[in-house]
mmCIF file with all atom_site columns, C-alpha atoms in Angstrom:
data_model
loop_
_atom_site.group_PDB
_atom_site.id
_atom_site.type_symbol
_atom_site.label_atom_id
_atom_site.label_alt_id
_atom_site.label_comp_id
_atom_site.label_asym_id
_atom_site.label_entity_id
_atom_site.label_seq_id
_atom_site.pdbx_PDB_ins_code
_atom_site.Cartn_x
_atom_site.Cartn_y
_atom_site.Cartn_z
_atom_site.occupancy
_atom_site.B_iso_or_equiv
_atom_site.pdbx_formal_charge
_atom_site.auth_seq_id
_atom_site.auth_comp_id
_atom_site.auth_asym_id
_atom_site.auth_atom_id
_atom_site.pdbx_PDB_model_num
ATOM 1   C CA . UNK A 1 1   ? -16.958 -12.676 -15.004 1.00 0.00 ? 110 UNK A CA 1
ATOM 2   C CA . UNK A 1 2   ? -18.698 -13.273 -11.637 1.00 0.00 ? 111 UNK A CA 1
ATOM 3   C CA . UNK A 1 3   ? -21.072 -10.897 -9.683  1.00 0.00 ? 112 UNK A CA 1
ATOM 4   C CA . UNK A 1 4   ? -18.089 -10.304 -7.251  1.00 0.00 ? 113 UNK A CA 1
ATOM 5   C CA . UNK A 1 5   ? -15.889 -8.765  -10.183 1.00 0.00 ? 114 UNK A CA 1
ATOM 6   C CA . UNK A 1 6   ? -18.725 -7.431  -11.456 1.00 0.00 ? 115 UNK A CA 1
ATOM 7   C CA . UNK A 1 7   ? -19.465 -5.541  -8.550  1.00 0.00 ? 116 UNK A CA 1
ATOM 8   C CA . UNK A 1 8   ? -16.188 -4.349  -8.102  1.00 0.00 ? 117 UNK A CA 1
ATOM 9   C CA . UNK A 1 9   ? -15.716 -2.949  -11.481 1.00 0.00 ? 118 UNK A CA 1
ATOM 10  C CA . UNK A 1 10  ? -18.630 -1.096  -10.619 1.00 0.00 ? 119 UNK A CA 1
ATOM 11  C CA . UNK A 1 11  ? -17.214 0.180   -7.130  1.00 0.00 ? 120 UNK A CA 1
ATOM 12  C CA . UNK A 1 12  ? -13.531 0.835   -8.798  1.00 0.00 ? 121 UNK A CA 1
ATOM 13  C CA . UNK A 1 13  ? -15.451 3.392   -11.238 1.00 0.00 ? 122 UNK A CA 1
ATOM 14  C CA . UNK A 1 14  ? -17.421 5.154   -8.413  1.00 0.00 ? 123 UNK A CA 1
ATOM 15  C CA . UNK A 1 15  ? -14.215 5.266   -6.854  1.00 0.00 ? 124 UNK A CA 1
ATOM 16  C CA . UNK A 1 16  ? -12.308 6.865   -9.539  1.00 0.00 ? 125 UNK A CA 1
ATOM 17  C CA . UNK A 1 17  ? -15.080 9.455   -10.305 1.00 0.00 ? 126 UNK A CA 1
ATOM 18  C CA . UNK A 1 18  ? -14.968 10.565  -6.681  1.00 0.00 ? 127 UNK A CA 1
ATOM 19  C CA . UNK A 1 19  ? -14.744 14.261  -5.451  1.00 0.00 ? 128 UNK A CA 1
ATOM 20  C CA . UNK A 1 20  ? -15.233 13.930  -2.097  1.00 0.00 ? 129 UNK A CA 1
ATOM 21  C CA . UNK A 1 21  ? -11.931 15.844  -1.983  1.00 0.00 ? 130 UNK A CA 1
ATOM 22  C CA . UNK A 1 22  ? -12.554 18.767  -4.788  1.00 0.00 ? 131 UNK A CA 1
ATOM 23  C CA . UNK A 1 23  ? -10.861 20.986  -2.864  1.00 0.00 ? 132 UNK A CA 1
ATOM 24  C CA . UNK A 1 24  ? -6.875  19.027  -2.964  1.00 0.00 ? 133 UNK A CA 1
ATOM 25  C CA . UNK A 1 25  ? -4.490  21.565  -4.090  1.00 0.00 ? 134 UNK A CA 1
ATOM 26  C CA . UNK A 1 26  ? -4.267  19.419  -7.669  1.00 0.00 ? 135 UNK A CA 1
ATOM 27  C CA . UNK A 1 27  ? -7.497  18.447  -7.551  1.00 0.00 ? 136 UNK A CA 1
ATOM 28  C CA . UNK A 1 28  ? -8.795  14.922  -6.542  1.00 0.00 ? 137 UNK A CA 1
ATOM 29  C CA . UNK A 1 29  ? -7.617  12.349  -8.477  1.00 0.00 ? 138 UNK A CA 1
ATOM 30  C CA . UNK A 1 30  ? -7.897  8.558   -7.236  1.00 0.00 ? 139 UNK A CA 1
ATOM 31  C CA . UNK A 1 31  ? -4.871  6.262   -7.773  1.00 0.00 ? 140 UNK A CA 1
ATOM 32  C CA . UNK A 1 32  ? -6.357  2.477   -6.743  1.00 0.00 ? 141 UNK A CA 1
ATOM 33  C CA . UNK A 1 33  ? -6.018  -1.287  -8.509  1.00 0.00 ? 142 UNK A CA 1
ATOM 34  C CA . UNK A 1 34  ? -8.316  -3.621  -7.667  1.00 0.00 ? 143 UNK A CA 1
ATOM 35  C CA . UNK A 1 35  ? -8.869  -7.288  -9.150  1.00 0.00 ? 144 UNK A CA 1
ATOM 36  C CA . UNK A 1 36  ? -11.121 -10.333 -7.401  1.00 0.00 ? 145 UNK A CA 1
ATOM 37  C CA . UNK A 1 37  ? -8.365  -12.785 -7.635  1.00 0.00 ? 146 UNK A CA 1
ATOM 38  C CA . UNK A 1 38  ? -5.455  -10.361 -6.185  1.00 0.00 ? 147 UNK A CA 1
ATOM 39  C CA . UNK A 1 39  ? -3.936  -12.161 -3.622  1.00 0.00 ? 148 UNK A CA 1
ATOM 40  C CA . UNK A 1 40  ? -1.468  -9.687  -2.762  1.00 0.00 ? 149 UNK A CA 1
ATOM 41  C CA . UNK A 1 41  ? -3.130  -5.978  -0.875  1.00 0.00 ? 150 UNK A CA 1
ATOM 42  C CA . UNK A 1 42  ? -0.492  -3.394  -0.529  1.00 0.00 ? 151 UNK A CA 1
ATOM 43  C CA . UNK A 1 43  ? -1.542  -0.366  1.895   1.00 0.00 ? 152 UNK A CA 1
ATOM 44  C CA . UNK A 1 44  ? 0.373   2.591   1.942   1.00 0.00 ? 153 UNK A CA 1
ATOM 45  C CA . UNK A 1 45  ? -0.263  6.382   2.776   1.00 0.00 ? 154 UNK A CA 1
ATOM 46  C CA . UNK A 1 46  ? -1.645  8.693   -0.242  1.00 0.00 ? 155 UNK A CA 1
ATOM 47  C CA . UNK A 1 47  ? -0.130  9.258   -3.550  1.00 0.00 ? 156 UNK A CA 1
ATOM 48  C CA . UNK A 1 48  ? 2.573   11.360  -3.978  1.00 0.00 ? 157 UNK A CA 1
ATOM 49  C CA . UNK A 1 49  ? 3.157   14.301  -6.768  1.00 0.00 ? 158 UNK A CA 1
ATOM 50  C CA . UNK A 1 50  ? 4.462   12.234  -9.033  1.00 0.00 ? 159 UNK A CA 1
ATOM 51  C CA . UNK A 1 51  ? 2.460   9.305   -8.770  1.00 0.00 ? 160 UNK A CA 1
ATOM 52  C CA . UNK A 1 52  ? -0.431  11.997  -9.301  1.00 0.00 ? 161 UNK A CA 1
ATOM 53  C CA . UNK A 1 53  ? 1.023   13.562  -12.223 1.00 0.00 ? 162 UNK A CA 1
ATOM 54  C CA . UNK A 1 54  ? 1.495   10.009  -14.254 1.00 0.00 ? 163 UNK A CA 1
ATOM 55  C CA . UNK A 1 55  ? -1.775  8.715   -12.947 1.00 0.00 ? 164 UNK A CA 1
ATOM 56  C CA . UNK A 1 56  ? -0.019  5.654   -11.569 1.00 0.00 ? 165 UNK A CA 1
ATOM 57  C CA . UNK A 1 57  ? -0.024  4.042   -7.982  1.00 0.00 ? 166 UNK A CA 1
ATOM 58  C CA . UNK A 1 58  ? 4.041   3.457   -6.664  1.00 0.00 ? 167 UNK A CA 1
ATOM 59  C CA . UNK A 1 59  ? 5.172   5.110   -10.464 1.00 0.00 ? 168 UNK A CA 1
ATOM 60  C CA . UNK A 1 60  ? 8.135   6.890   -8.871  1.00 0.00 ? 169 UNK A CA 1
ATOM 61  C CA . UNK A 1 61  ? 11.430  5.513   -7.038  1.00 0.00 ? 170 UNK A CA 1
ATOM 62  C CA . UNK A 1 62  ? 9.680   4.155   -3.838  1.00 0.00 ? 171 UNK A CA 1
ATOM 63  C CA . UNK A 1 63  ? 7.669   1.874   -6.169  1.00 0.00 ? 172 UNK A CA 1
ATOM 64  C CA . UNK A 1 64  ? 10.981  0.306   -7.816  1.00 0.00 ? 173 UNK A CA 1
ATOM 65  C CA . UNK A 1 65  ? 12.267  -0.455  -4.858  1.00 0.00 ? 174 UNK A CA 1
ATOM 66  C CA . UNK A 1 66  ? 8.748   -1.885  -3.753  1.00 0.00 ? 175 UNK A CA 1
ATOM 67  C CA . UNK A 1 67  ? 8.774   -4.192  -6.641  1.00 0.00 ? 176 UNK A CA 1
ATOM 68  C CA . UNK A 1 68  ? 13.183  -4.879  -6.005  1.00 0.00 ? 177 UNK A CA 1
ATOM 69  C CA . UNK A 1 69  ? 11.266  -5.780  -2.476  1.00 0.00 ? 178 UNK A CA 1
ATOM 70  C CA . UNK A 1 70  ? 8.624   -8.100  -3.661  1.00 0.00 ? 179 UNK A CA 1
ATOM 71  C CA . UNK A 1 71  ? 10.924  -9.537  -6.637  1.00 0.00 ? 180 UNK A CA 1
ATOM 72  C CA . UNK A 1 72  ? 8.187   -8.951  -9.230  1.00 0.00 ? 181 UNK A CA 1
ATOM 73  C CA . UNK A 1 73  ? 8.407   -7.139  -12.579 1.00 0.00 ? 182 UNK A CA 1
ATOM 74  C CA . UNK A 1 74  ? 6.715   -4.160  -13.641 1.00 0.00 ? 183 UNK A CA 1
ATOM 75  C CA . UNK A 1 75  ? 4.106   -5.846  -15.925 1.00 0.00 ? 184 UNK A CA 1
ATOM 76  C CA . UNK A 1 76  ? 3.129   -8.376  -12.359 1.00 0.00 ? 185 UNK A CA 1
ATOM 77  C CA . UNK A 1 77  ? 3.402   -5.717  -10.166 1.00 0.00 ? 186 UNK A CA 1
ATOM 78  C CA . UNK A 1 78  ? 0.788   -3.638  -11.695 1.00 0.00 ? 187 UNK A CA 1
ATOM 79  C CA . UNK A 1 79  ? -1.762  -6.677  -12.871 1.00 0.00 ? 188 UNK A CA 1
ATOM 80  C CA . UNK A 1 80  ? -4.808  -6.166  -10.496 1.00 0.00 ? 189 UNK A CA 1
ATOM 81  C CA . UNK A 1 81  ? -5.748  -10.009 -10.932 1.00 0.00 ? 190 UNK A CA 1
ATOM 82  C CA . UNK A 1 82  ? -2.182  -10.406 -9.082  1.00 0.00 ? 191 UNK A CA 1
ATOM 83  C CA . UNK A 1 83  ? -1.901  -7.251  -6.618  1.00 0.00 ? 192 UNK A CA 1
ATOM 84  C CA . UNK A 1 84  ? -4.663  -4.473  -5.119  1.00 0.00 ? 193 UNK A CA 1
ATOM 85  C CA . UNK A 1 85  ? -3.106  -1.445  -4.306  1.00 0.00 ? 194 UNK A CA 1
ATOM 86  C CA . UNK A 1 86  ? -5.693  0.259   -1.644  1.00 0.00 ? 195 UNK A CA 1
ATOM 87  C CA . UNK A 1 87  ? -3.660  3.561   -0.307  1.00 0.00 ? 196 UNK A CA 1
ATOM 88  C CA . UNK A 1 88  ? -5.425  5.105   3.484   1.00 0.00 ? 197 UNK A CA 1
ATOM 89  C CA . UNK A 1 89  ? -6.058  7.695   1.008   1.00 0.00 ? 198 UNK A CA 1
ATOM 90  C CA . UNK A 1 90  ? -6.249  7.421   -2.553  1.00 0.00 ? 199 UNK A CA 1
ATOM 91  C CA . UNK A 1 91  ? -5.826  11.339  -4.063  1.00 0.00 ? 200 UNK A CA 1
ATOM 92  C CA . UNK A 1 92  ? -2.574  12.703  -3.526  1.00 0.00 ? 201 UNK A CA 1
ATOM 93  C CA . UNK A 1 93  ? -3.460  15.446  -0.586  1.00 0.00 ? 202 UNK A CA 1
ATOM 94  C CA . UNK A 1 94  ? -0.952  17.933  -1.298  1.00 0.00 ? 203 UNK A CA 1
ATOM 95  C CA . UNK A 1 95  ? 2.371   19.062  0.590   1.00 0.00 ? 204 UNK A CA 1
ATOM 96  C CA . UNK A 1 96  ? 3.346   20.491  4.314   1.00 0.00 ? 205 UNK A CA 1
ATOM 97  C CA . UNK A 1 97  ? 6.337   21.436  6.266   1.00 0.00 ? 206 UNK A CA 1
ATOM 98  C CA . UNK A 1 98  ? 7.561   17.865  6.740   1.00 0.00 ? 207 UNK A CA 1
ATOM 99  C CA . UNK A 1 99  ? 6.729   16.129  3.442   1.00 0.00 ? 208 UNK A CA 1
ATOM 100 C CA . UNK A 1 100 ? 3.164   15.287  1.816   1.00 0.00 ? 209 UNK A CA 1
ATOM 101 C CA . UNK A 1 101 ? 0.134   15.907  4.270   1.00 0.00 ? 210 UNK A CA 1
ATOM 102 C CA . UNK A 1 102 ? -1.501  13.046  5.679   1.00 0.00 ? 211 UNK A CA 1
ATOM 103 C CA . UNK A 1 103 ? -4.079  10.993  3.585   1.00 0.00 ? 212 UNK A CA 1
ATOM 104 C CA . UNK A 1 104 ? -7.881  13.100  3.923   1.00 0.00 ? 213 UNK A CA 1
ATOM 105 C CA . UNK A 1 105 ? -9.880  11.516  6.357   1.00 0.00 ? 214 UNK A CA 1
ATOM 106 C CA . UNK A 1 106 ? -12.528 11.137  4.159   1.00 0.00 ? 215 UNK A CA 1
ATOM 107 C CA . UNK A 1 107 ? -11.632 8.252   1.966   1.00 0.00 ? 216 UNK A CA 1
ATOM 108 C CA . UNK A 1 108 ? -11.260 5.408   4.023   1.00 0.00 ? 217 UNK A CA 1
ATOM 109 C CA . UNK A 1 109 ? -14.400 5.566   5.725   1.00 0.00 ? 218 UNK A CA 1
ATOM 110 C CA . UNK A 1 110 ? -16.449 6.405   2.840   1.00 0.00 ? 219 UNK A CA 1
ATOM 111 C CA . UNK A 1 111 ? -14.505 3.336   -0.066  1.00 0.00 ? 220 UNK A CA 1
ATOM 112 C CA . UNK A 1 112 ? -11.951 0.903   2.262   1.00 0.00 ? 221 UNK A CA 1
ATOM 113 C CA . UNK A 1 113 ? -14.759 -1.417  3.469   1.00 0.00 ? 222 UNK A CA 1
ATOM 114 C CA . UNK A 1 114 ? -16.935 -1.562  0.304   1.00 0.00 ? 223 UNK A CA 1
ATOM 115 C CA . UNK A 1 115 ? -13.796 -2.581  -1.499  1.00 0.00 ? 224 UNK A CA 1
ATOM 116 C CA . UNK A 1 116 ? -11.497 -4.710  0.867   1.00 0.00 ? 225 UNK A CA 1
ATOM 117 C CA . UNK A 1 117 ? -15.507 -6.796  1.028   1.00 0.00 ? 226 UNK A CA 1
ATOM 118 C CA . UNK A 1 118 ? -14.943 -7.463  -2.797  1.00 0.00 ? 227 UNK A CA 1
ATOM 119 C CA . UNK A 1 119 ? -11.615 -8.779  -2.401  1.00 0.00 ? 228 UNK A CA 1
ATOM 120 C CA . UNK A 1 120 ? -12.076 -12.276 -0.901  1.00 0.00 ? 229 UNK A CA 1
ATOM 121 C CA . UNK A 1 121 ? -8.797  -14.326 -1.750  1.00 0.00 ? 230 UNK A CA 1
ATOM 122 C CA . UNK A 1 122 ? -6.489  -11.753 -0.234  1.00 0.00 ? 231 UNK A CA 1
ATOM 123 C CA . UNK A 1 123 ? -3.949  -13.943 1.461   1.00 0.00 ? 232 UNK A CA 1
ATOM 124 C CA . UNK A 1 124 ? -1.110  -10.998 2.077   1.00 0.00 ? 233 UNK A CA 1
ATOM 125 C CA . UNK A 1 125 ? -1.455  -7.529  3.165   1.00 0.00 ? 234 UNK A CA 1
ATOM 126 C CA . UNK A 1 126 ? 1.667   -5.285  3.002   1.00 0.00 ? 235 UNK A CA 1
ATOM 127 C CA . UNK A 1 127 ? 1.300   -2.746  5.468   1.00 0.00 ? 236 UNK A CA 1
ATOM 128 C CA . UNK A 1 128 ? 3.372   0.691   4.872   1.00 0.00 ? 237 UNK A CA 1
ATOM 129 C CA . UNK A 1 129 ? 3.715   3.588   7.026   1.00 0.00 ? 238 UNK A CA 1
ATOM 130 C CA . UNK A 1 130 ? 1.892   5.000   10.573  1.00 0.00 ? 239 UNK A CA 1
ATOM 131 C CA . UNK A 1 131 ? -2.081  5.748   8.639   1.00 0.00 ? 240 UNK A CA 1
ATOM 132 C CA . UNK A 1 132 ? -1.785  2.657   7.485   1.00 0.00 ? 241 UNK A CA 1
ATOM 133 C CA . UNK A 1 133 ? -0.379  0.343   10.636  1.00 0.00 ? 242 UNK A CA 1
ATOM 134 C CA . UNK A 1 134 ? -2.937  2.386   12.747  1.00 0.00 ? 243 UNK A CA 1
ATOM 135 C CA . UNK A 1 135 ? -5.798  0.914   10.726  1.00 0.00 ? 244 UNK A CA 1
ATOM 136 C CA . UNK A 1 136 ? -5.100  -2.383  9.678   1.00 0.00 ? 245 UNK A CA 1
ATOM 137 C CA . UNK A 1 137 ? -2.971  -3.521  12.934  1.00 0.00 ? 246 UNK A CA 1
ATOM 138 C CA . UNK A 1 138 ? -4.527  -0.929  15.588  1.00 0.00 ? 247 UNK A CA 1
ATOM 139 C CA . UNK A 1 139 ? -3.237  -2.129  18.875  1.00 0.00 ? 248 UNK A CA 1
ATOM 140 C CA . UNK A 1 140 ? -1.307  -4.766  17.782  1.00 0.00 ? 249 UNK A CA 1
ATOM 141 C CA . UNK A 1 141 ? 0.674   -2.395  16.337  1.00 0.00 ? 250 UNK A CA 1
ATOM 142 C CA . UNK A 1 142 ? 3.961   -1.244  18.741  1.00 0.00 ? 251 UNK A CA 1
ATOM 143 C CA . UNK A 1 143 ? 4.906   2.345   20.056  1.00 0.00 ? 252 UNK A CA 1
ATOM 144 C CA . UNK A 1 144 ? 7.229   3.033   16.546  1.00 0.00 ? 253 UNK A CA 1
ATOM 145 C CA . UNK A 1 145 ? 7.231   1.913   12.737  1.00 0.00 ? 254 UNK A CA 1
ATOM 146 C CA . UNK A 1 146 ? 10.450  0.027   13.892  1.00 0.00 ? 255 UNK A CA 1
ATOM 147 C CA . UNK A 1 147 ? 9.456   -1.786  17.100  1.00 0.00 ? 256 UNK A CA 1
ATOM 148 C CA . UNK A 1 148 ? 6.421   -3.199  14.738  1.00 0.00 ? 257 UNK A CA 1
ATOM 149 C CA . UNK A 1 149 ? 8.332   -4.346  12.106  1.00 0.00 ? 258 UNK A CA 1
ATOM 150 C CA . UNK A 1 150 ? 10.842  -6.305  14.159  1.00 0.00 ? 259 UNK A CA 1
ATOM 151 C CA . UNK A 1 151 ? 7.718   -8.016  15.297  1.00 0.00 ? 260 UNK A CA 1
ATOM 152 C CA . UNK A 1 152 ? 7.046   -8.688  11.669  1.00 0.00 ? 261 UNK A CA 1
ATOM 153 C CA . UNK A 1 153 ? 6.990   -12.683 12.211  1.00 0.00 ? 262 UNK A CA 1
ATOM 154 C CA . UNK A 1 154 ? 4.066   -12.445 14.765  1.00 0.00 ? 263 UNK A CA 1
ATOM 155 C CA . UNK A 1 155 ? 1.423   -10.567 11.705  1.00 0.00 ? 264 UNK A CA 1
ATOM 156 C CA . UNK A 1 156 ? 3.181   -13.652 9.265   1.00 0.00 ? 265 UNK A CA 1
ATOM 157 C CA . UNK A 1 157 ? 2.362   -14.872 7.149   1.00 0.00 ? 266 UNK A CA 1
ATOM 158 C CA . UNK A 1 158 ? -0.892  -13.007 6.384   1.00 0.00 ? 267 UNK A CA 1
ATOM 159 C CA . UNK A 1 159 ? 0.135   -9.035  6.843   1.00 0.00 ? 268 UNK A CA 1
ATOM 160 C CA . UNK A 1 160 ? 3.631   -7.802  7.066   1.00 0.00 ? 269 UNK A CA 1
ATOM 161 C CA . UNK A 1 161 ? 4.136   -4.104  8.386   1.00 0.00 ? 270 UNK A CA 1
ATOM 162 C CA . UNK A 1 162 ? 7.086   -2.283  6.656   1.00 0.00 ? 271 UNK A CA 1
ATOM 163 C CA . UNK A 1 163 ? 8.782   1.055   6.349   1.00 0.00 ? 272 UNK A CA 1
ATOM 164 C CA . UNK A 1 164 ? 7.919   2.943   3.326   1.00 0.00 ? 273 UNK A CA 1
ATOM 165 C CA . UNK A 1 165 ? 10.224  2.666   0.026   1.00 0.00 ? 274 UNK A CA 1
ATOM 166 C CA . UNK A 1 166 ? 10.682  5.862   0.136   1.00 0.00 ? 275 UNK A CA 1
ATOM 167 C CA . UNK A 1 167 ? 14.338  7.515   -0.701  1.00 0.00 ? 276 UNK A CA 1
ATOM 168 C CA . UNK A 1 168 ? 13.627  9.327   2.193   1.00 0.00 ? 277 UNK A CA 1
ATOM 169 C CA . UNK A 1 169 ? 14.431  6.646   4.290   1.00 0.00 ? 278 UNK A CA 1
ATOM 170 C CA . UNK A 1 170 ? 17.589  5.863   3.293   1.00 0.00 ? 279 UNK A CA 1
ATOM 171 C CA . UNK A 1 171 ? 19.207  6.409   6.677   1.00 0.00 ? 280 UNK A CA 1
ATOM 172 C CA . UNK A 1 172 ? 16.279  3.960   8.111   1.00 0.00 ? 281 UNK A CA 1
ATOM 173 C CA . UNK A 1 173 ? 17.442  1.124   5.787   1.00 0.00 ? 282 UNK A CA 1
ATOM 174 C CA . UNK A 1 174 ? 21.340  1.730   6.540   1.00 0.00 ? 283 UNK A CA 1
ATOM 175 C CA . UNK A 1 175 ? 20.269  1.976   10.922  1.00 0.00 ? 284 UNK A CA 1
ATOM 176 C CA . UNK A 1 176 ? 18.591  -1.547  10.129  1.00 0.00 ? 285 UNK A CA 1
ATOM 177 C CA . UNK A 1 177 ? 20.480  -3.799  8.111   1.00 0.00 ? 286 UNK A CA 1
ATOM 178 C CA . UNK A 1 178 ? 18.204  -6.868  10.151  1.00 0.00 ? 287 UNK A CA 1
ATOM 179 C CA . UNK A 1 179 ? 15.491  -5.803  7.583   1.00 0.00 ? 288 UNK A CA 1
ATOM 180 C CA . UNK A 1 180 ? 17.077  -6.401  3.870   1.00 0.00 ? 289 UNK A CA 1
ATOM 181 C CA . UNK A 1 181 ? 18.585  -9.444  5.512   1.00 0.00 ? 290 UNK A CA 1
ATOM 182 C CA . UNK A 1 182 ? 15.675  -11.053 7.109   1.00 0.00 ? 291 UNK A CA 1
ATOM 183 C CA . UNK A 1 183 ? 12.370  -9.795  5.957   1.00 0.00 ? 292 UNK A CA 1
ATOM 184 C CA . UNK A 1 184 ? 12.765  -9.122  2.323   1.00 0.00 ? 293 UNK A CA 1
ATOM 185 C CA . UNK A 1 185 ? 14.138  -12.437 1.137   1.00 0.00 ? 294 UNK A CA 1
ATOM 186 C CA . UNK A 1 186 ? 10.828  -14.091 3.169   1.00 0.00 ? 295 UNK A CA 1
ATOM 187 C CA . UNK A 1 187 ? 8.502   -11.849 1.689   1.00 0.00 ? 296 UNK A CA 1
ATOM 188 C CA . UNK A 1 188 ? 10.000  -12.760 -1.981  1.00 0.00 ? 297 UNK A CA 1
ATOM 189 C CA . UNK A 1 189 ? 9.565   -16.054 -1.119  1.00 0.00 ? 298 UNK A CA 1
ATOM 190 C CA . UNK A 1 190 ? 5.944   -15.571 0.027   1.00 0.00 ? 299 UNK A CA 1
ATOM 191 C CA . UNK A 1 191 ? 5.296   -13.410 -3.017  1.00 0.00 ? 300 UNK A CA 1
ATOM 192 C CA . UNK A 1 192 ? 6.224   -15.853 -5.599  1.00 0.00 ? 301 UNK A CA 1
ATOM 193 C CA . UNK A 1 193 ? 4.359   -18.864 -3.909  1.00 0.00 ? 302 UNK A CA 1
ATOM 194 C CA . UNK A 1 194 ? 0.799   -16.277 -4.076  1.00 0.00 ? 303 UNK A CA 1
ATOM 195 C CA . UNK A 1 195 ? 2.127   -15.593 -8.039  1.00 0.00 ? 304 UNK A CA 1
#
């Protein structure tokens, strides 16, 4: 093993004993996967419930169609030496009005740079949802989720921006049709070349 995997062994189990959220309404509980030869970075939000509950990043609906996305299997999907799964917040941070509160702004500051440092041959970032795009793309990014992924070709080949899997967004998928025909068979193609 070399002092780079080493050392992020190390950070992934500071990460996962963190409590710098003790007060989430489930209690923290860090969902990250992390390997120094993952090529592949997916960034989305938080965790959900669910994911929570089974202790698994993307283990719910908007995680098979993530991997239906990527064209990757379960077992690939969730092999850190192949893919690092970094959410803008890694404990699920509980529910609101509209859906699951926004990530805590504690986490990124405190873990995102320490790790991302340790992960020197990512060569794709998959960026989902607003916490997310306002980070990695800041003002690159465009006025709506939309607007910046039909710019997807000028972050491409290294970072794509993309709506979340989420069931919820059904009607988004249906409104653009462009997306499922001209993103997602280049990003399989991408994906299996990095595989």
């Amino acid at each position: 093993m070399t002092e780079s995997a080493d050392n992020l062994d190390g950070l992934l189990k500071d990460v996962r004993a963190c409590t710098i959220c003790r007060d989430l309404p489930l209690g923290p509980r860090p969902l990250v996967q992390a390997g120094s030869t993952a090529k592949i970075l997916i960034v989305g939000q938080a965790p959900g419930r669910k994911t929570h509950e089974i202790g698994r990043p993307f283990g719910d609906l908007s995680g098979k169609r993530l991997r239906a996305w990527l064209g990757v299997s379960e077992e690939q999907f969730y092999d850190p030496a192949l893919f690092a799964i970094l959410p803008m917040g890694f404990c699920y941070p509980g529910t609101g009005k509209g859906g699951d509160l926004p990530p805590r702004a504690e986490c990124a500051p405190q873990w995102r740079r320490p790790l991302l440092d340790l992960l020197p041959n990512i060569e794709l970032t998959l960026i989902l949802g607003q916490y997310a795009l306002d980070w990695h793309l800041g003002d690159a990014k465009s006025k709506t989720l939309t607007e910046t992924v039909k710019r997807w070709k000028t972050f491409w080949p290294t970072a794509l921006p993309l709506p979340h899997p989420s069931p919820r967004n059904i009607r988004w998928f249906k409104a653009n049709p462009w997306f499922e025909a001209e993103v997602i068979p280049a990003l399989q193609e991408r994906v299996a070349e990095l595989i």
